[in-house]
Coordinates of C-alpha atoms in Angstrom, one line a residue:
Chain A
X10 CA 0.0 0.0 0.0
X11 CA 1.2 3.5 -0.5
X12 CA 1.5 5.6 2.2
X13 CA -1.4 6.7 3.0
X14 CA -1.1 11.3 3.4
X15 CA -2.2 12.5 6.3
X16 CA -6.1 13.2 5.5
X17 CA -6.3 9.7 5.9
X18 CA -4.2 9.1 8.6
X19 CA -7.0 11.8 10.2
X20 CA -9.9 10.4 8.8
X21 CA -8.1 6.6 10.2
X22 CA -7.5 8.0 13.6
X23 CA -11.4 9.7 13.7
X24 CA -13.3 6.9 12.5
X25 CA -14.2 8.0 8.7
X26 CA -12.7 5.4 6.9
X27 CA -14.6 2.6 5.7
X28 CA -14.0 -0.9 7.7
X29 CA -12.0 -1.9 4.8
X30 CA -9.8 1.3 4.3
X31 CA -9.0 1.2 7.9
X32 CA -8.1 -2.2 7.7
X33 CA -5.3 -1.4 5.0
X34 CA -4.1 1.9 6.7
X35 CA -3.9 -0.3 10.1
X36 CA -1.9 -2.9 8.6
X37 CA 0.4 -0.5 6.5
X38 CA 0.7 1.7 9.8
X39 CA 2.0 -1.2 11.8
X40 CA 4.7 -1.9 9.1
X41 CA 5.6 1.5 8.1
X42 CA 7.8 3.3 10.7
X43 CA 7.4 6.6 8.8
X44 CA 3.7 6.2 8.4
X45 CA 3.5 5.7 12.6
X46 CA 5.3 8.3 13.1
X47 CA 3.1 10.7 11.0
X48 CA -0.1 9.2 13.3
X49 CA 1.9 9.4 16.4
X50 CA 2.3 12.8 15.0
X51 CA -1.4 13.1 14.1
X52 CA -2.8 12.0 17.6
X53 CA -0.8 14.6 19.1
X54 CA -2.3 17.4 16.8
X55 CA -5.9 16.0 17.4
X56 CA -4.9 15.1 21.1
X57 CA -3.3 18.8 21.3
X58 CA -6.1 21.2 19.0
X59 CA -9.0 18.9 21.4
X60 CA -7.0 20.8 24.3
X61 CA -6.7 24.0 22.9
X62 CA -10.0 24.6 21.6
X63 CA -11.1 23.5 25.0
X64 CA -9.4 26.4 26.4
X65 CA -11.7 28.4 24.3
X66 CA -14.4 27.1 26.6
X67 CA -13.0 29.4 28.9
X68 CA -15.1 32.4 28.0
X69 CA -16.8 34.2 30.8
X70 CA -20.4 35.4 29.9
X71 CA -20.7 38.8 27.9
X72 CA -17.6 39.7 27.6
X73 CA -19.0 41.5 24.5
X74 CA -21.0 44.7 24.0
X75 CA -23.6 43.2 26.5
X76 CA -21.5 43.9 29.3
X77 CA -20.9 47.6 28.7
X78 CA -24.4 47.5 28.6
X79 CA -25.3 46.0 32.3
X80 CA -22.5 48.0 33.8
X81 CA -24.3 51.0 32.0
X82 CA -28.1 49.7 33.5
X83 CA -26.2 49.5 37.1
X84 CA -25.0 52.6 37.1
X85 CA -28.5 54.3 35.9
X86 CA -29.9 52.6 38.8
X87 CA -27.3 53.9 41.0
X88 CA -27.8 57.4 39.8
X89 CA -31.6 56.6 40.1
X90 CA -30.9 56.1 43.7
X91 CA -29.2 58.8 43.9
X92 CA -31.4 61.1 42.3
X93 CA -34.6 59.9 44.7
X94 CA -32.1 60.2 47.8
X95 CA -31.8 63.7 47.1
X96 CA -34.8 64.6 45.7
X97 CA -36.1 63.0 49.3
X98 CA -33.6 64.6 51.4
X99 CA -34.3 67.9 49.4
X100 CA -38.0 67.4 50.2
X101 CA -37.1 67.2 54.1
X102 CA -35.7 70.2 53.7
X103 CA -38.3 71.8 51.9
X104 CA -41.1 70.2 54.3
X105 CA -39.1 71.7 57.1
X106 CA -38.7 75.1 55.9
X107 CA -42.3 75.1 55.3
X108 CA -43.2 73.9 58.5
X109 CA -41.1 76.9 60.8
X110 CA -42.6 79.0 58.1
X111 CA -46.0 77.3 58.7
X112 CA -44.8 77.7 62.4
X113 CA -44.0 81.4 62.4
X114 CA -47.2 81.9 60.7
X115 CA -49.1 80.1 63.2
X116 CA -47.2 82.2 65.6
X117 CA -48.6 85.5 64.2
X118 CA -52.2 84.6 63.8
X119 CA -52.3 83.0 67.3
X120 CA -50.8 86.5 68.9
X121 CA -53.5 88.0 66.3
X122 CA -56.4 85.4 68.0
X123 CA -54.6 85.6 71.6
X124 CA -55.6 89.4 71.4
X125 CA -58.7 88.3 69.5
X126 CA -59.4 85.8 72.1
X127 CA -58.9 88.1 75.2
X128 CA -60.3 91.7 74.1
X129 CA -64.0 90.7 74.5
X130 CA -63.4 89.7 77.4
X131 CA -60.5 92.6 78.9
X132 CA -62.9 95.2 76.9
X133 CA -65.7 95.2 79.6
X134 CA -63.3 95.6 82.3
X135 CA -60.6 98.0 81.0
X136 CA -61.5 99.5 78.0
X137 CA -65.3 99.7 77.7
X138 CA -65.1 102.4 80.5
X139 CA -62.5 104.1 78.3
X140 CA -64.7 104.2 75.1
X141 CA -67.6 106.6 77.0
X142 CA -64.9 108.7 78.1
X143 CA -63.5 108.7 74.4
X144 CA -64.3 112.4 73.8
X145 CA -61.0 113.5 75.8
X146 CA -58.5 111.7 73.4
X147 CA -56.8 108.9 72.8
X148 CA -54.1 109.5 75.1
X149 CA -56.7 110.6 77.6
X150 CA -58.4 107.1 77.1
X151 CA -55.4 105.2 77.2
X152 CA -54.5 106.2 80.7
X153 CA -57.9 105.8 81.9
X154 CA -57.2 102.4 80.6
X155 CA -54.5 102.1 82.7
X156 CA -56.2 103.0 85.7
X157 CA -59.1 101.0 85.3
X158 CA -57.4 97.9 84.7
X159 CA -54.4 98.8 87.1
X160 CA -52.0 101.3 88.9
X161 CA -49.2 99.6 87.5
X162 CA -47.2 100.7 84.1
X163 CA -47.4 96.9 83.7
X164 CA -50.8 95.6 85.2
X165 CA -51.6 92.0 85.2
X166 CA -54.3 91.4 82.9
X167 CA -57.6 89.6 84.4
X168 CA -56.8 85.8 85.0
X169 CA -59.4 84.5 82.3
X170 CA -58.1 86.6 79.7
X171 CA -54.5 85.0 80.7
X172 CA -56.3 81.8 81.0
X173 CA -58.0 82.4 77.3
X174 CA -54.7 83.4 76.1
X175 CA -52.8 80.6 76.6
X176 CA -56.1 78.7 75.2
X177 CA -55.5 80.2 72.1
X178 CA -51.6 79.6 72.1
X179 CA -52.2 76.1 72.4
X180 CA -55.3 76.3 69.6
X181 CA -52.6 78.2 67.7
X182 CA -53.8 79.1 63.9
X183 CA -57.2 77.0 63.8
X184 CA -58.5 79.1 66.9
X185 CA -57.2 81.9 65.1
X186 CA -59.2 81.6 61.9
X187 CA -62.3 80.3 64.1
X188 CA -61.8 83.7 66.1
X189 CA -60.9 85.8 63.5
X190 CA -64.3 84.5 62.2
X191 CA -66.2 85.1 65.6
X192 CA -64.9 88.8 65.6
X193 CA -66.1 89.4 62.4
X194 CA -69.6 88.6 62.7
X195 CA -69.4 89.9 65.8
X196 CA -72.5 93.2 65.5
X197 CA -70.9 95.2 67.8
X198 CA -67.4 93.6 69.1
X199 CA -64.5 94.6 69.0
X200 CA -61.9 92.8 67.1
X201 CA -58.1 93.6 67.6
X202 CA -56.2 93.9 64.7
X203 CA -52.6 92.8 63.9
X204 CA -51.5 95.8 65.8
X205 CA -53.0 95.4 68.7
X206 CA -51.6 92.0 68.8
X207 CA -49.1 93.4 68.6
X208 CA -49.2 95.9 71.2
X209 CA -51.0 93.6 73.6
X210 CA -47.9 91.1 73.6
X211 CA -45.1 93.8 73.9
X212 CA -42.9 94.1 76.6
X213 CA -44.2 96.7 79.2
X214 CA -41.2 98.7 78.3
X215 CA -42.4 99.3 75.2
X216 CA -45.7 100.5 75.8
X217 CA -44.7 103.1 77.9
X218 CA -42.0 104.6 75.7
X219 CA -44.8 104.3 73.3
X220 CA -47.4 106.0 74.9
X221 CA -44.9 108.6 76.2
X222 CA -43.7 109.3 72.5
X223 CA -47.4 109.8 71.3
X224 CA -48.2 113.1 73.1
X225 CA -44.7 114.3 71.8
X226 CA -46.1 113.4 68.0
X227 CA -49.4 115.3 68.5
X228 CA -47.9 118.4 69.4
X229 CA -46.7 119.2 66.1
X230 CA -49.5 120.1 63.3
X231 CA -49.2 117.8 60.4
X232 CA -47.5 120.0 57.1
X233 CA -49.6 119.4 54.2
X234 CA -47.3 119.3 51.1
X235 CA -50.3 118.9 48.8
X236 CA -53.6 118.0 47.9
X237 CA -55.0 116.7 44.5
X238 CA -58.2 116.4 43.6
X239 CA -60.0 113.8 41.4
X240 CA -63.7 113.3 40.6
X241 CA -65.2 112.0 44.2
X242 CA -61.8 111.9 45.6
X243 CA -59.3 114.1 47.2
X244 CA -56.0 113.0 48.1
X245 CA -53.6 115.2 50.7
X246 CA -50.3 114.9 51.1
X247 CA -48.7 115.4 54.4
X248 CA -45.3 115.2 55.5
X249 CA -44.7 113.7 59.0
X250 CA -41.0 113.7 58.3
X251 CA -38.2 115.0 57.0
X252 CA -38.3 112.4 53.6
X253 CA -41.9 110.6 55.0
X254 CA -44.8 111.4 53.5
X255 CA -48.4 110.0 54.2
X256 CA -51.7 110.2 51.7
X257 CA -55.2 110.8 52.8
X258 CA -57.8 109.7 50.3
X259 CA -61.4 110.7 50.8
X260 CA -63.9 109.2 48.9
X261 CA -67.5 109.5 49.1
X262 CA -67.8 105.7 48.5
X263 CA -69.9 105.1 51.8
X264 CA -70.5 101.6 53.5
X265 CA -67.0 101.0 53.9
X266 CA -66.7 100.3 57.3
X267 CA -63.6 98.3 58.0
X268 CA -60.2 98.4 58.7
X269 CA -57.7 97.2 56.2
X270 CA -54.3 96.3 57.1
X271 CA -51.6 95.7 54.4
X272 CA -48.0 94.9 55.6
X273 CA -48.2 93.1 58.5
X274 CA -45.7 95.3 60.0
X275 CA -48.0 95.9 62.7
X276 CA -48.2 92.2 64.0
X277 CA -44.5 92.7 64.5
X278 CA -43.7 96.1 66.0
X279 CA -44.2 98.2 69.0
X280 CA -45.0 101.6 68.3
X281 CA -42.6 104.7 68.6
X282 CA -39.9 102.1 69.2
X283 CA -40.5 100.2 66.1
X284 CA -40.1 103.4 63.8
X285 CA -37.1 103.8 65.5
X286 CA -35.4 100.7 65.4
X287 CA -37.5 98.5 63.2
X288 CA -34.9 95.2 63.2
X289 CA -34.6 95.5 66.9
X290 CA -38.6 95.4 67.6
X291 CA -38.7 92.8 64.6
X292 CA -36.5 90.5 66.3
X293 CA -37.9 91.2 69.5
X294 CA -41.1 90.1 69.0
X295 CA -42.4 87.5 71.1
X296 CA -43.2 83.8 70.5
X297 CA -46.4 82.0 70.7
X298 CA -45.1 80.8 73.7
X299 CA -43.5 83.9 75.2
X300 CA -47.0 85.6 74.5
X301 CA -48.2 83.3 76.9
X302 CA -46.1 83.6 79.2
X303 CA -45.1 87.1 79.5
X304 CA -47.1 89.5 81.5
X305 CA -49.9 90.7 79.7
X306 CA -49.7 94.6 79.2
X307 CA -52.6 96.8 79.9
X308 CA -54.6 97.7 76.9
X309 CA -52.6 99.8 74.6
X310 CA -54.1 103.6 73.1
X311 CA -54.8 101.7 69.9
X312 CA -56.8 99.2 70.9
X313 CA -59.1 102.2 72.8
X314 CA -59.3 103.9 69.8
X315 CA -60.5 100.4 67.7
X316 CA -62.9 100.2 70.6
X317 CA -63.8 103.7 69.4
X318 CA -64.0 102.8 66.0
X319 CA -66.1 99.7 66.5
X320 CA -68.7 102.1 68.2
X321 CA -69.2 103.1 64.9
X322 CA -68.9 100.2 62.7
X323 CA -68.1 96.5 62.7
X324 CA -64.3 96.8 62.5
X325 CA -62.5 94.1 60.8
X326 CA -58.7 93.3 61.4
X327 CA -57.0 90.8 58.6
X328 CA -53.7 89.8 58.5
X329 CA -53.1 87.6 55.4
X330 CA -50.4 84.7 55.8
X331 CA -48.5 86.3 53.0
X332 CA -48.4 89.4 54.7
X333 CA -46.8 87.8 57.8
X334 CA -43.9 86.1 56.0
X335 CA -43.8 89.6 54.1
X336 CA -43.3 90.6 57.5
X337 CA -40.8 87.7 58.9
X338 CA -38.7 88.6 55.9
X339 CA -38.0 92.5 57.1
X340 CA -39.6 94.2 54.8
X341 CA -42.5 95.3 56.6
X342 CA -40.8 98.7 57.2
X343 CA -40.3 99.5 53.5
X344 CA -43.9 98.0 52.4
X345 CA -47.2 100.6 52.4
X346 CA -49.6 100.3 55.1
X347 CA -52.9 101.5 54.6
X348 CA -55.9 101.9 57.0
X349 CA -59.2 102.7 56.0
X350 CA -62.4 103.6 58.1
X351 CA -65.3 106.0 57.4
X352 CA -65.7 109.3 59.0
X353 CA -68.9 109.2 60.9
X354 CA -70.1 112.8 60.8
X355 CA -69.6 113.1 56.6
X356 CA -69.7 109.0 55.9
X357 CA -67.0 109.6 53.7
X358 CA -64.2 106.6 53.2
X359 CA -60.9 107.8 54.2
X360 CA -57.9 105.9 53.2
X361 CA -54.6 106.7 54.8
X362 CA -51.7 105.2 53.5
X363 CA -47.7 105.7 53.3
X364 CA -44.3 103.8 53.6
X365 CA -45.2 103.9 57.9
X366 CA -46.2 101.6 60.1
X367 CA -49.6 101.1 60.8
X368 CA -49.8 102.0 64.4
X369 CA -48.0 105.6 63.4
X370 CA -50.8 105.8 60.4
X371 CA -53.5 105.6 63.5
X372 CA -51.6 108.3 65.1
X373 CA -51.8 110.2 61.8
X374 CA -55.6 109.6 61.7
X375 CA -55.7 110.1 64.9
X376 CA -54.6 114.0 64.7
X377 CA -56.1 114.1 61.2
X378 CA -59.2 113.4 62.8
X379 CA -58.8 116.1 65.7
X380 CA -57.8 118.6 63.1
X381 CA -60.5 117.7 60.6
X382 CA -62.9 117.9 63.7
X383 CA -61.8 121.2 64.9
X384 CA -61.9 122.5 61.4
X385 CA -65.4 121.4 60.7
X386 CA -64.4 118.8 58.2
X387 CA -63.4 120.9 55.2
X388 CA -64.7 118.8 52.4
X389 CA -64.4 120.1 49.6
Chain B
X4 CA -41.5 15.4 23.5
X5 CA -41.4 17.5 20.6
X6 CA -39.9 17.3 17.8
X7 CA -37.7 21.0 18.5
X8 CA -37.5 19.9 22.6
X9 CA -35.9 17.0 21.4
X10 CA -33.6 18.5 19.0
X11 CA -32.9 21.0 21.9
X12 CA -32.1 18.6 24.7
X13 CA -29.9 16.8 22.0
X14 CA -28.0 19.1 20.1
X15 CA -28.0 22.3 22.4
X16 CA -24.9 22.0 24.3
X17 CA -22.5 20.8 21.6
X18 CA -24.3 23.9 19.2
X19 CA -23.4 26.5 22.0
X20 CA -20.2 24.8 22.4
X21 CA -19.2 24.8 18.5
X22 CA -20.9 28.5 18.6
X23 CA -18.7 29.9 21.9
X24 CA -15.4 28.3 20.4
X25 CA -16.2 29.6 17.2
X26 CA -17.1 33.3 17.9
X27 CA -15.6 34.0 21.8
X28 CA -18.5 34.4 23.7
X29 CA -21.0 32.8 24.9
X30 CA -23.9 34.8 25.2
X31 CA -24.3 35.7 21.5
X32 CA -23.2 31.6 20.9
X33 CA -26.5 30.9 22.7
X34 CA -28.1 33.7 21.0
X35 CA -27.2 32.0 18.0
X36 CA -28.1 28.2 18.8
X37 CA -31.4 29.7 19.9
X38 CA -32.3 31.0 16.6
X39 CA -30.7 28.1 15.3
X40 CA -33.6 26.0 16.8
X41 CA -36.6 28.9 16.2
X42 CA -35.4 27.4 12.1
X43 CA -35.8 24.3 12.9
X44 CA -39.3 24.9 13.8
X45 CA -39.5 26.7 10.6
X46 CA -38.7 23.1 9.0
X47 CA -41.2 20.3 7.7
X48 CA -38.3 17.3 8.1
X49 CA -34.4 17.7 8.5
X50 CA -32.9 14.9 7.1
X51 CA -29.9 15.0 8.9
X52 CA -30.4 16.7 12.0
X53 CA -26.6 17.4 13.3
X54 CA -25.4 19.0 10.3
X55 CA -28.7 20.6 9.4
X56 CA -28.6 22.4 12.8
X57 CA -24.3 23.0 12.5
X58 CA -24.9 24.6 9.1
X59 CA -27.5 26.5 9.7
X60 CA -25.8 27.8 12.8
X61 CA -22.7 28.6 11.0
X62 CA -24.2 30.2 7.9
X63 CA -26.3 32.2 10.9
X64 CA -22.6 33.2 12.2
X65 CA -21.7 34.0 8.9
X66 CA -24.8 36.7 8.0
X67 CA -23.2 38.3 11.4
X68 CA -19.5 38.6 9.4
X69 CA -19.6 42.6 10.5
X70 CA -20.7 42.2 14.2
X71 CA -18.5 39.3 14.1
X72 CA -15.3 41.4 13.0
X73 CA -16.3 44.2 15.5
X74 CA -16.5 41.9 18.4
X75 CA -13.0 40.3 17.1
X76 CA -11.6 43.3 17.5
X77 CA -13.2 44.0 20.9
X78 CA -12.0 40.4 22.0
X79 CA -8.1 40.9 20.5
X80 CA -8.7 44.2 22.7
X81 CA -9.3 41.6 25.7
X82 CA -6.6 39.8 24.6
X83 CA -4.3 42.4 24.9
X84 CA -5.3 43.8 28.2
X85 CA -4.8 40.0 29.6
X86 CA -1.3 40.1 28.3
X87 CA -0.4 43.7 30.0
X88 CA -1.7 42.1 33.2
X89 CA 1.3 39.3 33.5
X90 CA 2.2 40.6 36.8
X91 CA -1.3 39.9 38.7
X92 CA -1.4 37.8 41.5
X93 CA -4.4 35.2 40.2
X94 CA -1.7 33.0 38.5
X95 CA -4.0 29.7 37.6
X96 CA -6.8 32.4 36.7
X97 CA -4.2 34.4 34.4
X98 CA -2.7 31.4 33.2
X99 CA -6.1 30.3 32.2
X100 CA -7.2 33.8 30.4
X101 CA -3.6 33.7 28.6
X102 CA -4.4 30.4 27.2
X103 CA -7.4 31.3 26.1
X104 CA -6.2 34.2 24.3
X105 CA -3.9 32.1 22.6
X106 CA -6.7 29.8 21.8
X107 CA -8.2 32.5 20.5
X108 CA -5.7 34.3 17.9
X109 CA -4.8 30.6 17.2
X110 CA -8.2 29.6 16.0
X111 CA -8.5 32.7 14.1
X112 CA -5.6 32.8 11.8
X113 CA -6.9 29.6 10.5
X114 CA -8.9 29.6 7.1
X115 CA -12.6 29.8 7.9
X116 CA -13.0 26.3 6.0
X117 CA -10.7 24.6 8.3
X118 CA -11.7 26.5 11.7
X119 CA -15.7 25.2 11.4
X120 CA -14.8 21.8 10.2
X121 CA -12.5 21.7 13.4
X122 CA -15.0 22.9 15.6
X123 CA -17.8 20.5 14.3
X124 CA -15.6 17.6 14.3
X125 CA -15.2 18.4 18.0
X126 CA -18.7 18.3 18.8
X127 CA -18.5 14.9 17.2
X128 CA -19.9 15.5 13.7
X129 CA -19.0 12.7 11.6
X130 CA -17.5 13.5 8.1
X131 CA -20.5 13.3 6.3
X132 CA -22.0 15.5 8.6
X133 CA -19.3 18.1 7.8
X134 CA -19.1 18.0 4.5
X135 CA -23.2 18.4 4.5
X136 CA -22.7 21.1 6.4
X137 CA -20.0 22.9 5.0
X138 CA -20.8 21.8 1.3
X139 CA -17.9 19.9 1.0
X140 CA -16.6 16.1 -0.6
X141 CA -16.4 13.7 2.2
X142 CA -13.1 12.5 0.8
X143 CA -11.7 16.3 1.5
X144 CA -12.8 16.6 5.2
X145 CA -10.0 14.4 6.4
X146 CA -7.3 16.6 5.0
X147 CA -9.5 19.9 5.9
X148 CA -9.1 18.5 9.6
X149 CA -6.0 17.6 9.2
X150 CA -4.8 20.8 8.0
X151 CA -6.5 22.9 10.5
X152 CA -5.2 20.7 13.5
X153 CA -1.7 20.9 12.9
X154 CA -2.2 24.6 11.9
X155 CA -3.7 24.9 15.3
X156 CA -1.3 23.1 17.2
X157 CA 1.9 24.9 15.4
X158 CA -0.1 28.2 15.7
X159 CA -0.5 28.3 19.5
X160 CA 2.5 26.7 19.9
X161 CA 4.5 29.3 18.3
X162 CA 2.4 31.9 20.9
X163 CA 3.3 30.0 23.5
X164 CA 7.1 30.2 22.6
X165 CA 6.5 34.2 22.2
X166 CA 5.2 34.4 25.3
X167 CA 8.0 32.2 27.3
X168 CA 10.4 34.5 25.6
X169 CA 8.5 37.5 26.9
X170 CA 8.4 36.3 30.4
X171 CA 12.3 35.1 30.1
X172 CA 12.9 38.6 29.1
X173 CA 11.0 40.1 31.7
X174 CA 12.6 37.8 34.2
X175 CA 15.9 39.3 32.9

């Protein structure tokens, strides 16, 4: 036989060869030392390439583009995670934030509804007696005030309106809005403003630098820089300071009977001593919780003269929430106030407003008032 | 038993096998045996099932020449970066990855021909088989085996030498 070439010898060694074919390579094989060596040769190669392309085997899974892809899929998710973490912890923040503002909100309308709360009941014993003797003056009225409720610059205030304060505290802004509600339907009752919140909560200092710095602010006449007229309207201009100017607006728009109060400056501030140094009675306002605590003062000129008012009319006192943060943020100084009431003896609506606070716009209307009454109302 | 569950549970592992030594990765070699058997559904009768299913598999491989040269490249890449990392502590691991590597560029400098009859004659297709499959003579398989085995062996043989010289030279 001729040597058989090494297909054969392949096709021998796998098995491919028919029985007799194998038969003559087998026998040739065993003769031939060449020939053996070529299929010692070719078991090695099948032997060896078996091996090698089992190494191939050793392929780890996706090791192509699908990997890139999964590592890709894990890091979105990480970034998800990462994302919702601080989207959540941002949230917190947020949620916070909102609650002290929620909380300093709540502060203000429960001083509002603390003063609300008490004045129906502090009216009959301090102030009603005040409101027959009106006709002598506000600051004539506020120191009967202070008699009648007590001798003291800083007089404790009746026990149930203490006791109905710290109610109200504890209601905070739900017994606000419920009493706020009260006072306006109220035919009749008195209502405290933000002001007078204000006022009622303020250190006893305070009020008497306050009510000591009033009679100094009558003295002088209010300097009218101008007035302008419009059809049923006329506005004057007066100056109560150097830079400060205030606007009067008369209108013959009749009904109006309430008080409006833009700004909350008033819920804030104490008087002369708030003009003076607006940051300092900003931050000195008291707490919820310091406004029932601290002494209650007796019942400030302004509150008197809204007891005056409400002889007249159903007074309303608002305070918007806005306002308040308007007023937490330190701008209540730089905002316009404006109060509004109707002059019983013409029923005109007078509006009074200007870059003040409101508690030194009632002292405006306040002398307004005396002048206008001692001039026999010149209405043009 | 169906017909395709059959066929599966027969033929499955030595298809992925054939497929993973053939294109480097297994995923896309079961990819490929899966669609492999979706045809077979496809199919009234297959007269011979082995090499129906091998050349349908490989001519499946084929229609993917492009992704195939892309991921060739991405697998040389591989390659490569398992050759920079000599140093590494995992030696059996390493040794294992370098081996495979060499496999690899071994298997791939052989003509196409050659590599698939190698790789189906190791998943025991006989040589009629092969030849169905790869539309060849029977007579011609022997030497296309033979051929591509001892291209194999002196292929990864010579890488092996390359590399001992590159680790005697680094040991240097």
């Amino acid at each position: 036989m001729q040597h058989p070439d090494e297909g054969m010898i392949h096709s021998w060694l796998d098995g491919a060869l028919s029985a007799e074919e194998a038969a003559r390579v087998d026998s040739h094989v065993s003769e031939c030392a060449s020939c053996a060596a070529t299929v010692a040769e070719a078991r090695g190669f099948i032997a060896a390439s078996s091996r090698i392309l089992t190494a191939l085997d050793n392929v780890p899974r996706g090791v192509l583009p699908a990997v890139p892809a999964k590592r890709r899929d894990f890091r979105v998710a990480w970034r998800a995670a990462a994302a919702m973490l601080i989207v959540a912890g941002g949230s917190l923040v947020v949620m916070r934030e909102g609650g002290q503002d929620k909380r300093v909100a709540a502060t203000d309308e429960t001083t509002v509804s603390s003063a609300v709360a008490h004045k129906p009941l502090a009216v009959p014993a301090a102030v009603a007696p005040s409101v027959d003797a009106a006709g002598d003056g506000i600051n004539a009225s506020a120191g009967n005030a202070a008699a009648a409720s007590a001798p003291t610059p800083a007089p404790a205030v009746p026990p149930v309106v203490a006791q109905r304060r710290a109610e109200s505290v504890e209601q905070r802004d739900m017994s606000a809005r419920s009493d706020l509600g009260r006072g306006t339907q109220s035919a009749g009752g008195v209502v405290g403003s933000p002001m007078v919140a204000a006022e009622a909560t303020a250190p006893t200092e305070r009020r008497v630098q306050t009510s000591e710095a009033a009679p100094g602010s009558d003295a002088a006449p209010l300097k009218v820089v101008r007035v302008e007229r419009s059809i049923g309207a006329r506005r004057t201009i007066y100056e109560i300071a150097p830079s400060a100017t205030v606007t009067l607006t008369e209108t013959d728009a009749s009904q109006l009977s309430s008080v409006v109060t833009t700004g909350a400056a008033a819920a804030t501030t104490f008087g002369a001593q708030g003009r003076t140094a607006p940051r300092g009675a900003r931050t000195a306002a008291p707490t919820s919780a310091e406004a029932a605590k601290a002494p209650p003062p007796p019942p400030p000129p302004s509150a008197v003269m809204d007891s005056k008012s409400a002889a007249d009319s159903a007074v309303v006192g608002t305070m918007s929430k806005t306002s308040a943060a308007r007023s937490q943020a330190g701008t209540a100084f730089t905002a316009t106030n404006t109060i509004t009431w109707t002059e019983p003896k013409t029923g005109k609506t007078l509006t009074l407003s200007g870059n003040v606070s409101v508690e030194r716009l009632q002292e405006i209307r306040k002398r307004i008032e005396k002048e206008r009454a001692s001039s026999g109302a010149q209405v043009p | 038993m169906t017909d395709v569950e059959r066929l599966f549970r027969t033929y499955n592992a030595a298809l992925v096998r054939y497929l993973t030594r053939r294109l480097g990765d297994r995923d896309w070699a079961e990819e490929v045996a899966q669609e492999t058997f979706v045809r077979a559904l496809r199919q009234t009768s297959i007269e011979n099932e082995r090499a129906w299913l091998f050349a349908v598999a490989t001519n499946l491989v084929r229609d993917e020449a492009r992704k195939d040269m892309r991921r060739r490249k991405h697998l040389a890449l591989l390659a490569e970066e398992e050759k920079d990392s000599v140093s590494e502590p995992h030696e059996t691991t390493l040794e294992r990855a370098q081996e495979a590597a060499m496999a690899r560029k071994a298997i791939d400098a052989l003509a196409e021909r050659d590599r698939l009859a190698l790789l189906m004659r190791e998943e025991g297709l006989d040589y009629n088989e092969i030849a169905e499959a790869l539309e060849l003579s029977p007579g011609s398989v022997g030497t296309t085996l033979s051929r591509a085995r001892r291209r194999l062996v002196e292929s990864y043989e010579s890488l092996q030498k390359s590399r001992e010289e590159r680790e005697k030279n680094a040991a240097s």
